[in-house]
Amino acid sequence: MRRRRVLDADDIVRSLRRMAHEVVEATRGGADLVVVAIADGGVPVARGLVDTLESIRSVAVPLVVVDPTQFRDDAEPAGDPRWLPPIKVEGRTVVLVDDVVFTGRTARAALEAVLRAGRAQRVLLAVLVDRGHRELPIRPDIVGRNLPTARNEYVVVDAAGVWIEAEGR
């Protein structure tokens, strides 16, 4: 399998800083904000985003994790969505965070989980990487980096950077 790095750790930090500023601008200061990480890949990205938001705003930003597997349309239902910790979204601005958006199915499932949790004032989708190839009309509000890929390539995000992997040479 071929692997090439397209972002290093410093690029990720810069992207998260820019994304945090975009969240503050889009939410007019970020009052009553909650960040919802989409398990599993969205968790480290959301933690980095929350850390950056807190340094910009000097206010604690709640972070919760949701596993939206139950709401996926390409998998068997697995019970109620799991929230860690449980959260009330009623009247709040929710920023859904994932590492990569591809077909849009995970983001759609996570949005369904948020809607089941209550009536948020507003929901934004923030992703570190948008690789294209949408199957649903889902478009992130905040994107760290647009990385066009082939459908047979994979985007891998880890602490050292963002990698594109492909079969063959």
PDB file of C-alpha atoms in Angstrom:
ATOM      1  CA  MET A   1       0.000   0.000   0.000  1.00  0.00           C
ATOM      2  CA  ARG A   2       1.308   3.443  -0.956  1.00  0.00           C
ATOM      3  CA  ARG A   3       1.223   6.118   1.720  1.00  0.00           C
ATOM      4  CA  ARG A   4       1.984   9.810   1.408  1.00  0.00           C
ATOM      5  CA  ARG A   5       1.739  12.497   4.030  1.00  0.00           C
ATOM      6  CA  VAL A   6      -0.265  15.538   2.989  1.00  0.00           C
ATOM      7  CA  LEU A   7      -0.307  17.405   6.325  1.00  0.00           C
ATOM      8  CA  ASP A   8       2.152  17.257   9.201  1.00  0.00           C
ATOM      9  CA  ALA A   9       1.448  17.918  12.885  1.00  0.00           C
ATOM     10  CA  ASP A  10       2.170  21.659  12.504  1.00  0.00           C
ATOM     11  CA  ASP A  11      -0.276  21.855   9.583  1.00  0.00           C
ATOM     12  CA  ILE A  12      -2.943  20.252  11.776  1.00  0.00           C
ATOM     13  CA  VAL A  13      -2.321  22.778  14.563  1.00  0.00           C
ATOM     14  CA  ARG A  14      -2.607  25.660  12.073  1.00  0.00           C
ATOM     15  CA  SER A  15      -5.796  24.181  10.613  1.00  0.00           C
ATOM     16  CA  LEU A  16      -7.331  23.762  14.076  1.00  0.00           C
ATOM     17  CA  ARG A  17      -6.445  27.348  14.978  1.00  0.00           C
ATOM     18  CA  ARG A  18      -8.121  28.640  11.816  1.00  0.00           C
ATOM     19  CA  MET A  19     -11.133  26.381  12.374  1.00  0.00           C
ATOM     20  CA  ALA A  20     -11.492  27.666  15.950  1.00  0.00           C
ATOM     21  CA  HIS A  21     -11.502  31.257  14.736  1.00  0.00           C
ATOM     22  CA  GLU A  22     -14.143  30.323  12.157  1.00  0.00           C
ATOM     23  CA  VAL A  23     -16.287  28.777  14.920  1.00  0.00           C
ATOM     24  CA  VAL A  24     -16.009  31.964  16.992  1.00  0.00           C
ATOM     25  CA  GLU A  25     -16.961  34.082  13.973  1.00  0.00           C
ATOM     26  CA  ALA A  26     -19.831  31.810  12.910  1.00  0.00           C
ATOM     27  CA  THR A  27     -21.264  31.717  16.441  1.00  0.00           C
ATOM     28  CA  ARG A  28     -20.708  35.410  17.229  1.00  0.00           C
ATOM     29  CA  GLY A  29     -18.363  34.696  20.078  1.00  0.00           C
ATOM     30  CA  GLY A  30     -19.415  31.141  20.806  1.00  0.00           C
ATOM     31  CA  ALA A  31     -21.894  31.724  23.630  1.00  0.00           C
ATOM     32  CA  ASP A  32     -23.699  28.573  24.782  1.00  0.00           C
ATOM     33  CA  LEU A  33     -21.560  26.393  22.554  1.00  0.00           C
ATOM     34  CA  VAL A  34     -21.119  22.629  22.852  1.00  0.00           C
ATOM     35  CA  VAL A  35     -18.661  20.615  20.767  1.00  0.00           C
ATOM     36  CA  VAL A  36     -19.816  17.114  19.822  1.00  0.00           C
ATOM     37  CA  ALA A  37     -17.082  14.740  18.649  1.00  0.00           C
ATOM     38  CA  ILE A  38     -18.158  11.951  16.319  1.00  0.00           C
ATOM     39  CA  ALA A  39     -16.646   8.694  17.625  1.00  0.00           C
ATOM     40  CA  ASP A  40     -13.914   7.641  17.014  1.00  0.00           C
ATOM     41  CA  GLY A  41     -11.985   9.768  14.548  1.00  0.00           C
ATOM     42  CA  GLY A  42     -13.582  13.044  15.558  1.00  0.00           C
ATOM     43  CA  VAL A  43     -12.430  12.808  19.175  1.00  0.00           C
ATOM     44  CA  PRO A  44      -8.790  13.959  18.820  1.00  0.00           C
ATOM     45  CA  VAL A  45      -9.804  16.652  16.325  1.00  0.00           C
ATOM     46  CA  ALA A  46     -12.553  17.894  18.665  1.00  0.00           C
ATOM     47  CA  ARG A  47     -10.150  17.921  21.636  1.00  0.00           C
ATOM     48  CA  GLY A  48      -7.703  20.038  19.656  1.00  0.00           C
ATOM     49  CA  LEU A  49     -10.509  22.347  18.551  1.00  0.00           C
ATOM     50  CA  VAL A  50     -11.820  22.733  22.116  1.00  0.00           C
ATOM     51  CA  ASP A  51      -8.320  23.457  23.469  1.00  0.00           C
ATOM     52  CA  THR A  52      -7.869  26.139  20.821  1.00  0.00           C
ATOM     53  CA  LEU A  53     -11.342  27.619  21.395  1.00  0.00           C
ATOM     54  CA  GLU A  54     -10.682  27.817  25.127  1.00  0.00           C
ATOM     55  CA  SER A  55      -7.378  29.610  24.566  1.00  0.00           C
ATOM     56  CA  ILE A  56      -9.080  32.125  22.246  1.00  0.00           C
ATOM     57  CA  ARG A  57     -12.162  32.709  24.398  1.00  0.00           C
ATOM     58  CA  SER A  58     -10.802  32.048  27.924  1.00  0.00           C
ATOM     59  CA  VAL A  59     -14.042  30.175  28.641  1.00  0.00           C
ATOM     60  CA  ALA A  60     -14.571  26.438  29.110  1.00  0.00           C
ATOM     61  CA  VAL A  61     -16.176  24.736  26.119  1.00  0.00           C
ATOM     62  CA  PRO A  62     -18.070  21.503  26.829  1.00  0.00           C
ATOM     63  CA  LEU A  63     -16.993  18.488  24.799  1.00  0.00           C
ATOM     64  CA  VAL A  64     -19.089  15.346  24.446  1.00  0.00           C
ATOM     65  CA  VAL A  65     -18.667  12.279  22.277  1.00  0.00           C
ATOM     66  CA  VAL A  66     -21.481  10.653  20.324  1.00  0.00           C
ATOM     67  CA  ASP A  67     -21.482   7.270  18.635  1.00  0.00           C
ATOM     68  CA  PRO A  68     -24.157   7.644  15.938  1.00  0.00           C
ATOM     69  CA  THR A  69     -23.969   4.036  14.707  1.00  0.00           C
ATOM     70  CA  GLN A  70     -27.676   3.482  15.372  1.00  0.00           C
ATOM     71  CA  PHE A  71     -28.598   6.112  12.805  1.00  0.00           C
ATOM     72  CA  ARG A  72     -26.374   4.951   9.955  1.00  0.00           C
ATOM     73  CA  ASP A  73     -28.303   3.910   6.869  1.00  0.00           C
ATOM     74  CA  ASP A  74     -25.578   1.491   5.805  1.00  0.00           C
ATOM     75  CA  ALA A  75     -25.361  -0.547   9.044  1.00  0.00           C
ATOM     76  CA  GLU A  76     -27.661  -2.452  11.357  1.00  0.00           C
ATOM     77  CA  PRO A  77     -29.209  -0.381  14.178  1.00  0.00           C
ATOM     78  CA  ALA A  78     -27.297  -0.793  17.447  1.00  0.00           C
ATOM     79  CA  GLY A  79     -29.646   0.716  20.052  1.00  0.00           C
ATOM     80  CA  ASP A  80     -29.799   4.280  21.309  1.00  0.00           C
ATOM     81  CA  PRO A  81     -26.980   6.695  20.493  1.00  0.00           C
ATOM     82  CA  ARG A  82     -24.292   6.757  23.163  1.00  0.00           C
ATOM     83  CA  TRP A  83     -23.353  10.152  24.557  1.00  0.00           C
ATOM     84  CA  LEU A  84     -20.304  10.535  26.786  1.00  0.00           C
ATOM     85  CA  PRO A  85     -21.184  12.376  28.977  1.00  0.00           C
ATOM     86  CA  PRO A  86     -24.948  12.815  28.469  1.00  0.00           C
ATOM     87  CA  ILE A  87     -25.732  16.277  27.112  1.00  0.00           C
ATOM     88  CA  LYS A  88     -28.637  18.644  26.629  1.00  0.00           C
ATOM     89  CA  VAL A  89     -28.504  20.507  23.340  1.00  0.00           C
ATOM     90  CA  GLU A  90     -31.769  22.421  23.734  1.00  0.00           C
ATOM     91  CA  GLY A  91     -31.211  26.030  22.655  1.00  0.00           C
ATOM     92  CA  ARG A  92     -27.440  25.589  22.277  1.00  0.00           C
ATOM     93  CA  THR A  93     -25.136  25.890  19.298  1.00  0.00           C
ATOM     94  CA  VAL A  94     -23.720  22.461  18.498  1.00  0.00           C
ATOM     95  CA  VAL A  95     -20.487  22.017  16.562  1.00  0.00           C
ATOM     96  CA  LEU A  96     -20.314  18.448  15.231  1.00  0.00           C
ATOM     97  CA  VAL A  97     -16.666  17.509  14.677  1.00  0.00           C
ATOM     98  CA  ASP A  98     -15.148  14.676  12.663  1.00  0.00           C
ATOM     99  CA  ASP A  99     -11.716  13.995  11.243  1.00  0.00           C
ATOM    100  CA  VAL A 100     -12.747  13.334   7.633  1.00  0.00           C
ATOM    101  CA  VAL A 101     -15.950  13.782   5.647  1.00  0.00           C
ATOM    102  CA  PHE A 102     -16.322  11.445   2.695  1.00  0.00           C
ATOM    103  CA  THR A 103     -19.782  10.183   1.678  1.00  0.00           C
ATOM    104  CA  GLY A 104     -21.613  12.228   4.313  1.00  0.00           C
ATOM    105  CA  ARG A 105     -23.289   9.197   5.885  1.00  0.00           C
ATOM    106  CA  THR A 106     -21.541   9.440   9.258  1.00  0.00           C
ATOM    107  CA  ALA A 107     -22.265  13.172   9.481  1.00  0.00           C
ATOM    108  CA  ARG A 108     -25.935  12.544   8.637  1.00  0.00           C
ATOM    109  CA  ALA A 109     -26.167   9.865  11.339  1.00  0.00           C
ATOM    110  CA  ALA A 110     -24.523  12.165  13.905  1.00  0.00           C
ATOM    111  CA  LEU A 111     -26.916  14.962  12.990  1.00  0.00           C
ATOM    112  CA  GLU A 112     -29.819  12.576  13.584  1.00  0.00           C
ATOM    113  CA  ALA A 113     -28.391  11.754  17.031  1.00  0.00           C
ATOM    114  CA  VAL A 114     -28.182  15.480  17.852  1.00  0.00           C
ATOM    115  CA  LEU A 115     -31.760  16.038  16.688  1.00  0.00           C
ATOM    116  CA  ARG A 116     -32.929  13.198  18.940  1.00  0.00           C
ATOM    117  CA  ALA A 117     -31.145  14.825  21.894  1.00  0.00           C
ATOM    118  CA  GLY A 118     -33.202  18.020  21.614  1.00  0.00           C
ATOM    119  CA  ARG A 119     -33.769  21.139  19.574  1.00  0.00           C
ATOM    120  CA  ALA A 120     -30.414  22.825  19.148  1.00  0.00           C
ATOM    121  CA  GLN A 121     -30.465  26.488  18.229  1.00  0.00           C
ATOM    122  CA  ARG A 122     -27.960  25.780  15.468  1.00  0.00           C
ATOM    123  CA  VAL A 123     -25.781  22.897  14.287  1.00  0.00           C
ATOM    124  CA  LEU A 124     -22.476  23.384  12.464  1.00  0.00           C
ATOM    125  CA  LEU A 125     -20.361  20.629  10.925  1.00  0.00           C
ATOM    126  CA  ALA A 126     -16.587  21.024  11.280  1.00  0.00           C
ATOM    127  CA  VAL A 127     -14.111  18.568   9.755  1.00  0.00           C
ATOM    128  CA  LEU A 128     -10.341  18.530   9.564  1.00  0.00           C
ATOM    129  CA  VAL A 129     -10.374  17.027   6.046  1.00  0.00           C
ATOM    130  CA  ASP A 130     -12.985  17.147   3.292  1.00  0.00           C
ATOM    131  CA  ARG A 131     -12.034  14.554   0.701  1.00  0.00           C
ATOM    132  CA  GLY A 132     -15.098  14.906  -1.538  1.00  0.00           C
ATOM    133  CA  HIS A 133     -17.148  12.068  -3.052  1.00  0.00           C
ATOM    134  CA  ARG A 134     -20.395  12.918  -1.269  1.00  0.00           C
ATOM    135  CA  GLU A 135     -23.324  10.514  -1.584  1.00  0.00           C
ATOM    136  CA  LEU A 136     -25.648  12.752   0.436  1.00  0.00           C
ATOM    137  CA  PRO A 137     -26.218  16.530   0.323  1.00  0.00           C
ATOM    138  CA  ILE A 138     -23.941  17.166   3.312  1.00  0.00           C
ATOM    139  CA  ARG A 139     -21.489  20.063   3.264  1.00  0.00           C
ATOM    140  CA  PRO A 140     -19.274  21.014   6.207  1.00  0.00           C
ATOM    141  CA  ASP A 141     -19.545  24.579   7.484  1.00  0.00           C
ATOM    142  CA  ILE A 142     -15.922  24.613   8.641  1.00  0.00           C
ATOM    143  CA  VAL A 143     -13.127  22.707   6.876  1.00  0.00           C
ATOM    144  CA  GLY A 144      -9.486  22.469   7.891  1.00  0.00           C
ATOM    145  CA  ARG A 145      -8.298  21.309   4.479  1.00  0.00           C
ATOM    146  CA  ASN A 146      -9.905  20.193   1.219  1.00  0.00           C
ATOM    147  CA  LEU A 147      -8.012  17.156  -0.079  1.00  0.00           C
ATOM    148  CA  PRO A 148      -9.369  15.771  -3.342  1.00  0.00           C
ATOM    149  CA  THR A 149      -8.878  12.010  -3.450  1.00  0.00           C
ATOM    150  CA  ALA A 150      -9.710   9.073  -5.655  1.00  0.00           C
ATOM    151  CA  ARG A 151     -12.498   6.821  -4.382  1.00  0.00           C
ATOM    152  CA  ASN A 152     -10.009   3.966  -3.864  1.00  0.00           C
ATOM    153  CA  GLU A 153      -7.783   6.085  -1.614  1.00  0.00           C
ATOM    154  CA  TYR A 154      -8.117   6.395   2.144  1.00  0.00           C
ATOM    155  CA  VAL A 155      -7.414   9.381   4.356  1.00  0.00           C
ATOM    156  CA  VAL A 156      -5.766   8.523   7.673  1.00  0.00           C
ATOM    157  CA  VAL A 157      -5.462  11.095  10.462  1.00  0.00           C
ATOM    158  CA  ASP A 158      -3.068  10.549  13.366  1.00  0.00           C
ATOM    159  CA  ALA A 159      -1.009  12.699  15.730  1.00  0.00           C
ATOM    160  CA  ALA A 160       1.846  12.916  13.231  1.00  0.00           C
ATOM    161  CA  GLY A 161      -0.271  14.164  10.362  1.00  0.00           C
ATOM    162  CA  VAL A 162      -2.738  13.331   7.636  1.00  0.00           C
ATOM    163  CA  TRP A 163      -1.929  10.590   5.161  1.00  0.00           C
ATOM    164  CA  ILE A 164      -3.463   9.403   1.916  1.00  0.00           C
ATOM    165  CA  GLU A 165      -3.172   5.666   1.367  1.00  0.00           C
ATOM    166  CA  ALA A 166      -3.879   3.803  -1.851  1.00  0.00           C
ATOM    167  CA  GLU A 167      -3.628   0.239  -3.054  1.00  0.00           C
ATOM    168  CA  GLY A 168      -0.906  -0.569  -5.551  1.00  0.00           C
ATOM    169  CA  ARG A 169       2.198   1.416  -6.307  1.00  0.00           C
TER     170      ARG A 169
END
